[in-house]
GROMACS .gro file of C-alpha atoms in nm:
model
  440
    1UNK     CA    1  -4.167  -1.108   0.189
    2UNK     CA    2  -3.868  -1.326   0.272
    3UNK     CA    3  -3.705  -1.600   0.069
    4UNK     CA    4  -3.379  -1.793   0.060
    5UNK     CA    5  -3.150  -1.854  -0.234
    6UNK     CA    6  -2.823  -2.053  -0.261
    7UNK     CA    7  -2.496  -1.876  -0.193
    8UNK     CA    8  -2.300  -1.778  -0.507
    9UNK     CA    9  -1.946  -1.920  -0.531
   10UNK     CA   10  -1.661  -1.679  -0.480
   11UNK     CA   11  -1.381  -1.664  -0.733
   12UNK     CA   12  -1.014  -1.701  -0.645
   13UNK     CA   13  -0.818  -1.393  -0.561
   14UNK     CA   14  -0.546  -1.278  -0.796
   15UNK     CA   15  -0.184  -1.307  -0.704
   16UNK     CA   16  -0.023  -0.998  -0.557
   17UNK     CA   17   0.338  -0.899  -0.523
   18UNK     CA   18   0.472  -0.872  -0.167
   19UNK     CA   19   0.395  -0.542   0.002
   20UNK     CA   20   0.759  -0.474   0.088
   21UNK     CA   21   0.850  -0.445  -0.282
   22UNK     CA   22   0.650  -0.121  -0.300
   23UNK     CA   23   0.835   0.049  -0.015
   24UNK     CA   24   1.066   0.341  -0.083
   25UNK     CA   25   1.335   0.183   0.138
   26UNK     CA   26   1.346  -0.132  -0.073
   27UNK     CA   27   1.347   0.062  -0.400
   28UNK     CA   28   1.624   0.292  -0.276
   29UNK     CA   29   1.829  -0.004  -0.154
   30UNK     CA   30   1.786  -0.181  -0.487
   31UNK     CA   31   1.883   0.134  -0.677
   32UNK     CA   32   2.190   0.197  -0.458
   33UNK     CA   33   2.298  -0.166  -0.489
   34UNK     CA   34   2.255  -0.165  -0.867
   35UNK     CA   35   2.451   0.159  -0.906
   36UNK     CA   36   2.729   0.035  -0.676
   37UNK     CA   37   2.752  -0.291  -0.870
   38UNK     CA   38   2.771  -0.108  -1.202
   39UNK     CA   39   3.032   0.135  -1.070
   40UNK     CA   40   3.238  -0.142  -0.908
   41UNK     CA   41   3.224  -0.352  -1.225
   42UNK     CA   42   3.330  -0.057  -1.439
   43UNK     CA   43   3.621   0.036  -1.213
   44UNK     CA   44   3.722  -0.330  -1.179
   45UNK     CA   45   3.731  -0.379  -1.555
   46UNK     CA   46   3.934  -0.061  -1.602
   47UNK     CA   47   4.187  -0.151  -1.332
   48UNK     CA   48   4.212  -0.513  -1.449
   49UNK     CA   49   4.267  -0.407  -1.809
   50UNK     CA   50   4.532  -0.151  -1.720
   51UNK     CA   51   4.728  -0.382  -1.486
   52UNK     CA   52   4.698  -0.679  -1.720
   53UNK     CA   53   4.824  -0.471  -2.012
   54UNK     CA   54   5.118  -0.347  -1.807
   55UNK     CA   55   5.206  -0.694  -1.673
   56UNK     CA   56   5.179  -0.864  -2.011
   57UNK     CA   57   5.381  -0.584  -2.175
   58UNK     CA   58   5.659  -0.619  -1.919
   59UNK     CA   59   5.673  -0.998  -1.966
   60UNK     CA   60   5.666  -0.957  -2.345
   61UNK     CA   61   5.963  -0.714  -2.339
   62UNK     CA   62   6.154  -0.956  -2.120
   63UNK     CA   63   6.078  -1.249  -2.352
   64UNK     CA   64   6.175  -1.051  -2.666
   65UNK     CA   65   6.501  -0.938  -2.503
   66UNK     CA   66   6.583  -1.300  -2.426
   67UNK     CA   67   6.485  -1.394  -2.784
   68UNK     CA   68   6.740  -1.144  -2.920
   69UNK     CA   69   7.016  -1.316  -2.722
   70UNK     CA   70   6.904  -1.656  -2.845
   71UNK     CA   71   6.899  -1.531  -3.205
   72UNK     CA   72   7.253  -1.390  -3.171
   73UNK     CA   73   7.378  -1.721  -3.029
   74UNK     CA   74   7.209  -1.915  -3.309
   75UNK     CA   75   7.359  -1.692  -3.581
   76UNK     CA   76   7.705  -1.722  -3.421
   77UNK     CA   77   7.676  -2.102  -3.410
   78UNK     CA   78   7.701  -2.107  -3.032
   79UNK     CA   79   7.507  -2.327  -2.796
   80UNK     CA   80   7.160  -2.197  -2.729
   81UNK     CA   81   7.066  -2.089  -2.374
   82UNK     CA   82   6.837  -2.307  -2.161
   83UNK     CA   83   6.460  -2.303  -2.239
   84UNK     CA   84   6.537  -2.217  -2.605
   85UNK     CA   85   6.562  -2.407  -2.932
   86UNK     CA   86   6.437  -2.470  -3.282
   87UNK     CA   87   6.076  -2.582  -3.280
   88UNK     CA   88   6.093  -2.671  -2.907
   89UNK     CA   89   5.825  -2.897  -2.764
   90UNK     CA   90   5.530  -2.711  -2.617
   91UNK     CA   91   5.551  -2.417  -2.858
   92UNK     CA   92   5.194  -2.312  -2.949
   93UNK     CA   93   5.106  -2.407  -3.307
   94UNK     CA   94   4.977  -2.059  -3.394
   95UNK     CA   95   5.301  -1.895  -3.275
   96UNK     CA   96   5.507  -2.155  -3.468
   97UNK     CA   97   5.313  -2.080  -3.786
   98UNK     CA   98   5.370  -1.706  -3.735
   99UNK     CA   99   5.747  -1.757  -3.700
  100UNK     CA  100   5.769  -1.988  -4.000
  101UNK     CA  101   5.596  -1.718  -4.205
  102UNK     CA  102   5.878  -1.478  -4.117
  103UNK     CA  103   5.722  -1.280  -3.828
  104UNK     CA  104   5.823  -1.239  -3.465
  105UNK     CA  105   5.563  -1.276  -3.192
  106UNK     CA  106   5.484  -1.358  -2.833
  107UNK     CA  107   5.211  -1.558  -2.669
  108UNK     CA  108   5.101  -1.669  -2.321
  109UNK     CA  109   5.019  -2.039  -2.296
  110UNK     CA  110   5.037  -2.325  -2.047
  111UNK     CA  111   5.354  -2.530  -2.058
  112UNK     CA  112   5.396  -2.828  -1.829
  113UNK     CA  113   5.102  -2.704  -1.623
  114UNK     CA  114   5.240  -2.352  -1.568
  115UNK     CA  115   5.165  -2.020  -1.737
  116UNK     CA  116   5.448  -1.941  -1.982
  117UNK     CA  117   5.535  -1.644  -2.202
  118UNK     CA  118   5.667  -1.764  -2.540
  119UNK     CA  119   5.865  -1.559  -2.792
  120UNK     CA  120   5.948  -1.690  -3.141
  121UNK     CA  121   6.131  -1.568  -3.454
  122UNK     CA  122   6.203  -1.719  -3.802
  123UNK     CA  123   6.528  -1.920  -3.845
  124UNK     CA  124   6.599  -2.109  -4.172
  125UNK     CA  125   6.241  -2.218  -4.220
  126UNK     CA  126   6.201  -2.310  -3.856
  127UNK     CA  127   6.078  -2.133  -3.544
  128UNK     CA  128   6.352  -2.023  -3.308
  129UNK     CA  129   6.173  -1.987  -2.972
  130UNK     CA  130   6.236  -1.924  -2.607
  131UNK     CA  131   6.007  -1.899  -2.304
  132UNK     CA  132   6.006  -1.748  -1.957
  133UNK     CA  133   5.800  -1.831  -1.649
  134UNK     CA  134   5.478  -1.629  -1.633
  135UNK     CA  135   5.346  -1.779  -1.308
  136UNK     CA  136   5.431  -1.482  -1.086
  137UNK     CA  137   5.266  -1.236  -1.324
  138UNK     CA  138   4.955  -1.457  -1.346
  139UNK     CA  139   4.937  -1.478  -0.967
  140UNK     CA  140   4.970  -1.100  -0.947
  141UNK     CA  141   4.677  -1.050  -1.186
  142UNK     CA  142   4.464  -1.313  -1.006
  143UNK     CA  143   4.541  -1.155  -0.672
  144UNK     CA  144   4.449  -0.815  -0.809
  145UNK     CA  145   4.118  -0.951  -0.939
  146UNK     CA  146   4.041  -1.100  -0.598
  147UNK     CA  147   4.126  -0.772  -0.428
  148UNK     CA  148   3.904  -0.583  -0.672
  149UNK     CA  149   3.611  -0.818  -0.605
  150UNK     CA  150   3.661  -0.808  -0.229
  151UNK     CA  151   3.696  -0.431  -0.211
  152UNK     CA  152   3.394  -0.391  -0.442
  153UNK     CA  153   3.178  -0.609  -0.218
  154UNK     CA  154   3.300  -0.422   0.088
  155UNK     CA  155   3.230  -0.087  -0.076
  156UNK     CA  156   2.885  -0.204  -0.188
  157UNK     CA  157   2.801  -0.323   0.162
  158UNK     CA  158   2.925  -0.002   0.326
  159UNK     CA  159   2.743   0.217   0.073
  160UNK     CA  160   2.426   0.011   0.111
  161UNK     CA  161   2.434   0.043   0.489
  162UNK     CA  162   2.500   0.417   0.476
  163UNK     CA  163   2.237   0.472   0.208
  164UNK     CA  164   1.986   0.250   0.389
  165UNK     CA  165   2.040   0.443   0.711
  166UNK     CA  166   1.990   0.775   0.534
  167UNK     CA  167   1.682   0.656   0.343
  168UNK     CA  168   1.533   0.494   0.654
  169UNK     CA  169   1.552   0.823   0.840
  170UNK     CA  170   1.353   0.988   0.563
  171UNK     CA  171   1.101   0.705   0.523
  172UNK     CA  172   1.049   0.688   0.899
  173UNK     CA  173   0.941   1.052   0.897
  174UNK     CA  174   0.721   0.989   0.593
  175UNK     CA  175   0.557   0.693   0.768
  176UNK     CA  176   0.494   0.912   1.071
  177UNK     CA  177   0.330   1.173   0.848
  178UNK     CA  178   0.118   0.903   0.681
  179UNK     CA  179   0.009   0.764   1.018
  180UNK     CA  180  -0.101   1.109   1.131
  181UNK     CA  181  -0.290   1.159   0.803
  182UNK     CA  182  -0.472   0.828   0.856
  183UNK     CA  183  -0.560   0.928   1.212
  184UNK     CA  184  -0.704   1.255   1.084
  185UNK     CA  185  -0.898   1.064   0.818
  186UNK     CA  186  -1.037   0.838   1.093
  187UNK     CA  187  -1.161   1.144   1.283
  188UNK     CA  188  -0.877   1.218   1.524
  189UNK     CA  189  -0.855   1.589   1.450
  190UNK     CA  190  -0.608   1.646   1.736
  191UNK     CA  191  -0.338   1.437   1.563
  192UNK     CA  192  -0.030   1.632   1.452
  193UNK     CA  193   0.309   1.537   1.309
  194UNK     CA  194   0.501   1.805   1.503
  195UNK     CA  195   0.820   1.759   1.304
  196UNK     CA  196   1.105   1.923   1.502
  197UNK     CA  197   1.236   2.092   1.186
  198UNK     CA  198   0.914   2.291   1.156
  199UNK     CA  199   0.911   2.398   1.520
  200UNK     CA  200   1.270   2.528   1.522
  201UNK     CA  201   1.299   2.835   1.295
  202UNK     CA  202   1.680   2.821   1.309
  203UNK     CA  203   1.681   2.489   1.120
  204UNK     CA  204   1.617   2.496   0.748
  205UNK     CA  205   1.325   2.260   0.675
  206UNK     CA  206   1.365   1.986   0.417
  207UNK     CA  207   1.093   1.853   0.186
  208UNK     CA  208   0.956   1.608   0.442
  209UNK     CA  209   0.933   1.882   0.705
  210UNK     CA  210   0.749   2.105   0.457
  211UNK     CA  211   0.494   1.828   0.390
  212UNK     CA  212   0.454   1.762   0.764
  213UNK     CA  213   0.403   2.132   0.835
  214UNK     CA  214   0.147   2.161   0.558
  215UNK     CA  215  -0.041   1.859   0.697
  216UNK     CA  216  -0.044   2.007   1.048
  217UNK     CA  217  -0.169   2.341   0.917
  218UNK     CA  218  -0.439   2.173   0.712
  219UNK     CA  219  -0.548   1.963   1.012
  220UNK     CA  220  -0.571   2.270   1.236
  221UNK     CA  221  -0.775   2.462   0.978
  222UNK     CA  222  -1.002   2.164   0.916
  223UNK     CA  223  -1.051   2.113   1.289
  224UNK     CA  224  -1.152   2.475   1.342
  225UNK     CA  225  -1.400   2.462   1.053
  226UNK     CA  226  -1.553   2.133   1.165
  227UNK     CA  227  -1.585   2.244   1.525
  228UNK     CA  228  -1.753   2.564   1.410
  229UNK     CA  229  -1.993   2.364   1.192
  230UNK     CA  230  -2.067   2.118   1.472
  231UNK     CA  231  -2.136   2.395   1.721
  232UNK     CA  232  -2.359   2.572   1.470
  233UNK     CA  233  -2.557   2.254   1.396
  234UNK     CA  234  -2.602   2.171   1.764
  235UNK     CA  235  -2.694   2.529   1.858
  236UNK     CA  236  -2.950   2.560   1.578
  237UNK     CA  237  -3.108   2.225   1.667
  238UNK     CA  238  -3.128   2.312   2.037
  239UNK     CA  239  -3.267   2.659   1.970
  240UNK     CA  240  -3.534   2.518   1.737
  241UNK     CA  241  -3.638   2.243   1.975
  242UNK     CA  242  -3.817   2.467   2.229
  243UNK     CA  243  -4.025   2.680   1.987
  244UNK     CA  244  -4.114   2.371   1.784
  245UNK     CA  245  -4.245   2.200   2.095
  246UNK     CA  246  -4.467   2.501   2.165
  247UNK     CA  247  -4.572   2.524   1.803
  248UNK     CA  248  -4.665   2.155   1.802
  249UNK     CA  249  -4.880   2.202   2.110
  250UNK     CA  250  -5.044   2.507   1.956
  251UNK     CA  251  -5.113   2.323   1.629
  252UNK     CA  252  -5.304   2.056   1.821
  253UNK     CA  253  -5.544   2.326   1.940
  254UNK     CA  254  -5.638   2.438   1.590
  255UNK     CA  255  -5.982   2.360   1.463
  256UNK     CA  256  -6.000   2.040   1.257
  257UNK     CA  257  -5.965   2.093   0.887
  258UNK     CA  258  -5.723   2.098   0.597
  259UNK     CA  259  -5.523   2.403   0.720
  260UNK     CA  260  -5.475   2.237   1.059
  261UNK     CA  261  -5.350   1.915   0.895
  262UNK     CA  262  -5.099   2.106   0.684
  263UNK     CA  263  -4.965   2.296   0.984
  264UNK     CA  264  -4.933   1.980   1.192
  265UNK     CA  265  -4.762   1.796   0.904
  266UNK     CA  266  -4.508   2.076   0.858
  267UNK     CA  267  -4.444   2.087   1.235
  268UNK     CA  268  -4.382   1.713   1.243
  269UNK     CA  269  -4.140   1.747   0.951
  270UNK     CA  270  -3.949   2.026   1.123
  271UNK     CA  271  -3.934   1.830   1.451
  272UNK     CA  272  -3.797   1.525   1.265
  273UNK     CA  273  -3.538   1.745   1.093
  274UNK     CA  274  -3.440   1.895   1.428
  275UNK     CA  275  -3.398   1.551   1.586
  276UNK     CA  276  -3.184   1.443   1.289
  277UNK     CA  277  -2.964   1.749   1.335
  278UNK     CA  278  -2.922   1.673   1.705
  279UNK     CA  279  -2.830   1.312   1.624
  280UNK     CA  280  -2.574   1.426   1.366
  281UNK     CA  281  -2.421   1.669   1.615
  282UNK     CA  282  -2.382   1.385   1.866
  283UNK     CA  283  -2.222   1.167   1.599
  284UNK     CA  284  -1.986   1.449   1.503
  285UNK     CA  285  -1.866   1.494   1.860
  286UNK     CA  286  -1.811   1.116   1.890
  287UNK     CA  287  -1.974   1.102   2.230
  288UNK     CA  288  -2.206   0.814   2.141
  289UNK     CA  289  -2.181   0.496   2.349
  290UNK     CA  290  -2.253   0.160   2.187
  291UNK     CA  291  -2.442  -0.124   2.353
  292UNK     CA  292  -2.298  -0.432   2.183
  293UNK     CA  293  -2.469  -0.768   2.202
  294UNK     CA  294  -2.496  -1.082   1.990
  295UNK     CA  295  -2.801  -1.109   1.762
  296UNK     CA  296  -2.916  -1.337   1.483
  297UNK     CA  297  -2.899  -1.119   1.173
  298UNK     CA  298  -3.168  -1.261   0.943
  299UNK     CA  299  -3.464  -1.237   1.190
  300UNK     CA  300  -3.358  -0.886   1.289
  301UNK     CA  301  -3.346  -0.771   0.925
  302UNK     CA  302  -3.686  -0.932   0.853
  303UNK     CA  303  -3.836  -0.755   1.155
  304UNK     CA  304  -3.701  -0.416   1.044
  305UNK     CA  305  -3.839  -0.469   0.692
  306UNK     CA  306  -4.182  -0.572   0.822
  307UNK     CA  307  -4.211  -0.275   1.061
  308UNK     CA  308  -4.098  -0.021   0.801
  309UNK     CA  309  -4.446  -0.003   0.652
  310UNK     CA  310  -4.308  -0.057   0.299
  311UNK     CA  311  -4.321  -0.335   0.042
  312UNK     CA  312  -3.964  -0.459   0.091
  313UNK     CA  313  -3.844  -0.806  -0.007
  314UNK     CA  314  -3.593  -0.993   0.211
  315UNK     CA  315  -3.365  -1.262   0.071
  316UNK     CA  316  -3.142  -1.478   0.291
  317UNK     CA  317  -2.851  -1.637   0.104
  318UNK     CA  318  -2.743  -1.987   0.205
  319UNK     CA  319  -2.908  -2.265   0.405
  320UNK     CA  320  -2.639  -2.304   0.672
  321UNK     CA  321  -2.661  -2.220   1.040
  322UNK     CA  322  -2.795  -1.875   1.126
  323UNK     CA  323  -2.541  -1.595   1.113
  324UNK     CA  324  -2.489  -1.408   1.439
  325UNK     CA  325  -2.337  -1.062   1.460
  326UNK     CA  326  -2.206  -0.854   1.748
  327UNK     CA  327  -2.371  -0.516   1.715
  328UNK     CA  328  -2.587  -0.249   1.871
  329UNK     CA  329  -2.943  -0.356   1.791
  330UNK     CA  330  -3.097  -0.009   1.820
  331UNK     CA  331  -2.837   0.150   1.595
  332UNK     CA  332  -2.859  -0.133   1.341
  333UNK     CA  333  -3.236  -0.091   1.319
  334UNK     CA  334  -3.182   0.283   1.272
  335UNK     CA  335  -2.932   0.227   0.989
  336UNK     CA  336  -3.147  -0.029   0.808
  337UNK     CA  337  -3.459   0.184   0.854
  338UNK     CA  338  -3.289   0.486   0.698
  339UNK     CA  339  -3.157   0.278   0.407
  340UNK     CA  340  -3.499   0.127   0.339
  341UNK     CA  341  -3.670   0.467   0.362
  342UNK     CA  342  -3.414   0.621   0.126
  343UNK     CA  343  -3.453   0.337  -0.126
  344UNK     CA  344  -3.833   0.376  -0.139
  345UNK     CA  345  -3.822   0.757  -0.140
  346UNK     CA  346  -3.556   0.811  -0.407
  347UNK     CA  347  -3.548   0.478  -0.595
  348UNK     CA  348  -3.803   0.254  -0.763
  349UNK     CA  349  -3.941  -0.085  -0.660
  350UNK     CA  350  -3.870  -0.359  -0.607
  351UNK     CA  351  -3.656  -0.283  -0.299
  352UNK     CA  352  -3.469  -0.594  -0.190
  353UNK     CA  353  -3.279  -0.663   0.133
  354UNK     CA  354  -3.025  -0.942   0.093
  355UNK     CA  355  -2.861  -1.111   0.391
  356UNK     CA  356  -2.541  -1.290   0.286
  357UNK     CA  357  -2.347  -1.395   0.593
  358UNK     CA  358  -2.269  -1.082   0.797
  359UNK     CA  359  -2.343  -0.857   0.495
  360UNK     CA  360  -2.679  -0.684   0.446
  361UNK     CA  361  -2.745  -0.528   0.105
  362UNK     CA  362  -3.028  -0.283   0.036
  363UNK     CA  363  -3.100  -0.240  -0.335
  364UNK     CA  364  -3.359  -0.051  -0.532
  365UNK     CA  365  -3.411  -0.034  -0.908
  366UNK     CA  366  -3.408   0.340  -0.964
  367UNK     CA  367  -3.150   0.569  -1.119
  368UNK     CA  368  -2.880   0.487  -0.863
  369UNK     CA  369  -2.676   0.703  -0.632
  370UNK     CA  370  -2.519   1.026  -0.765
  371UNK     CA  371  -2.149   1.014  -0.843
  372UNK     CA  372  -2.046   1.235  -0.551
  373UNK     CA  373  -2.212   0.996  -0.304
  374UNK     CA  374  -2.044   0.679  -0.432
  375UNK     CA  375  -1.708   0.858  -0.439
  376UNK     CA  376  -1.710   1.055  -0.112
  377UNK     CA  377  -2.006   0.924   0.085
  378UNK     CA  378  -2.327   1.103   0.183
  379UNK     CA  379  -2.320   1.476   0.248
  380UNK     CA  380  -2.578   1.655   0.459
  381UNK     CA  381  -2.813   1.898   0.285
  382UNK     CA  382  -2.706   1.782  -0.058
  383UNK     CA  383  -2.936   1.598  -0.298
  384UNK     CA  384  -2.952   1.575  -0.675
  385UNK     CA  385  -3.204   1.502  -0.944
  386UNK     CA  386  -3.476   1.726  -0.798
  387UNK     CA  387  -3.554   1.473  -0.520
  388UNK     CA  388  -3.695   1.590  -0.192
  389UNK     CA  389  -3.486   1.545   0.121
  390UNK     CA  390  -3.196   1.690   0.309
  391UNK     CA  391  -2.936   1.414   0.273
  392UNK     CA  392  -2.949   1.353   0.650
  393UNK     CA  393  -3.083   0.997   0.644
  394UNK     CA  394  -2.780   0.847   0.471
  395UNK     CA  395  -2.548   1.073   0.672
  396UNK     CA  396  -2.696   0.936   0.995
  397UNK     CA  397  -2.679   0.579   0.861
  398UNK     CA  398  -2.307   0.618   0.777
  399UNK     CA  399  -2.235   0.775   1.116
  400UNK     CA  400  -2.420   0.509   1.314
  401UNK     CA  401  -2.252   0.233   1.114
  402UNK     CA  402  -1.914   0.379   1.202
  403UNK     CA  403  -2.005   0.401   1.571
  404UNK     CA  404  -2.105   0.034   1.596
  405UNK     CA  405  -1.799  -0.086   1.402
  406UNK     CA  406  -1.970  -0.173   1.074
  407UNK     CA  407  -1.873  -0.076   0.720
  408UNK     CA  408  -2.128   0.093   0.494
  409UNK     CA  409  -2.055   0.125   0.121
  410UNK     CA  410  -2.269   0.296  -0.142
  411UNK     CA  411  -2.252   0.161  -0.498
  412UNK     CA  412  -2.453   0.146  -0.819
  413UNK     CA  413  -2.551  -0.187  -0.971
  414UNK     CA  414  -2.428  -0.266  -1.320
  415UNK     CA  415  -2.785  -0.320  -1.446
  416UNK     CA  416  -2.923  -0.012  -1.271
  417UNK     CA  417  -3.025   0.075  -0.919
  418UNK     CA  418  -2.863   0.192  -0.598
  419UNK     CA  419  -2.688  -0.059  -0.370
  420UNK     CA  420  -2.605   0.008  -0.004
  421UNK     CA  421  -2.388  -0.269   0.144
  422UNK     CA  422  -2.354  -0.294   0.524
  423UNK     CA  423  -2.087  -0.531   0.656
  424UNK     CA  424  -2.121  -0.619   1.025
  425UNK     CA  425  -1.867  -0.783   1.257
  426UNK     CA  426  -1.959  -1.151   1.262
  427UNK     CA  427  -1.973  -1.328   1.597
  428UNK     CA  428  -1.775  -1.652   1.603
  429UNK     CA  429  -1.834  -1.872   1.905
  430UNK     CA  430  -1.525  -2.026   2.052
  431UNK     CA  431  -1.514  -2.401   2.074
  432UNK     CA  432  -1.619  -2.521   2.415
  433UNK     CA  433  -1.322  -2.657   2.604
  434UNK     CA  434  -1.365  -3.009   2.744
  435UNK     CA  435  -1.377  -3.026   3.123
  436UNK     CA  436  -1.051  -3.135   3.286
  437UNK     CA  437  -1.026  -3.506   3.363
  438UNK     CA  438  -0.984  -3.647   3.711
  439UNK     CA  439  -0.640  -3.626   3.859
  440UNK     CA  440  -0.455  -3.948   3.904
   0.00000   0.00000   0.00000
């Protein structure tokens, strides 16, 4: 049974931070920069404070020494030196009030647009004051501040470059190790990191070399175990094929009856199991060749469901133009047939095939897939819940999907039931190019 339903709207995707912010290089660079800035600021403040205190103290001593001479001249009734006087114009009000109250003091303030060091003392209810030029000292402090900022920026840049170079060398080796790990995950068991620090015993390995060596050792061990398992599976299947063929021929010669039917049924089951083992061994060795072509997906799925001999519903989402996929028809029929058979054998009806664009979903309404299968994929000769089977059907489906470039995911529906979602590469026809016009 086939029916169409409208396509459900897809929600907007959430915002994500840029991928480069998660890299170790960026984090290390940010950390080095922050630490350099903090260190430079701390040293700059310390140097500025020390030099400023020394410069101001020297100018203050000079101003107070000059004030003593002005005070002596005032008490002797002599003419006061230049830039001195009673309550002279430009004297800061706070320093004048301090002198009138009977205290001596100094203060830096602008006078006629220039930095000036003032010194004042009490004199008959007035402020006897003098001042010296503070411009050179101010320029010295400003120049020192500029030098501190410039040298800090230079030091930050040099440290950042050196640190970035050192971190990049480490991250480059880590990326190489990660690439090899992904190749191994994809099935390339010959991939190795081959870090030079692990091959040369005279060089002491660092942490990255230790990780790379451990990955290479793990890959070699895994490769040996998988090759042994593949050879064992293929050898067993080949050895069983010949006697099973003879046994099948002998079973056909038995007299009709219930014992003969049981023997023939068991022989057919064993032959099917043997063929599944041979197919798995071919998938394991990755010697399968795909025959890609473009097919309309919905009619192909409906044909597989109708020839499966089961009561399977087919739903096609959307009323747009037919979706075409580039795939191996024979392998796709094999994958869908195994998924449908598994849904009817281990699940409960209704079993529904949904075609949504290039995605085919097979869902039953049983107890769902076991946790190990949704987490790690199907595993041969492993089933749960007391169900009959060898776990080969889903293993073959996953292997054939990988060979033809599709993605097969096993999930459990929120309201119950197992969901197998097969995503196929969609075929997009290129726009026909208009024929070239006549030449002028």
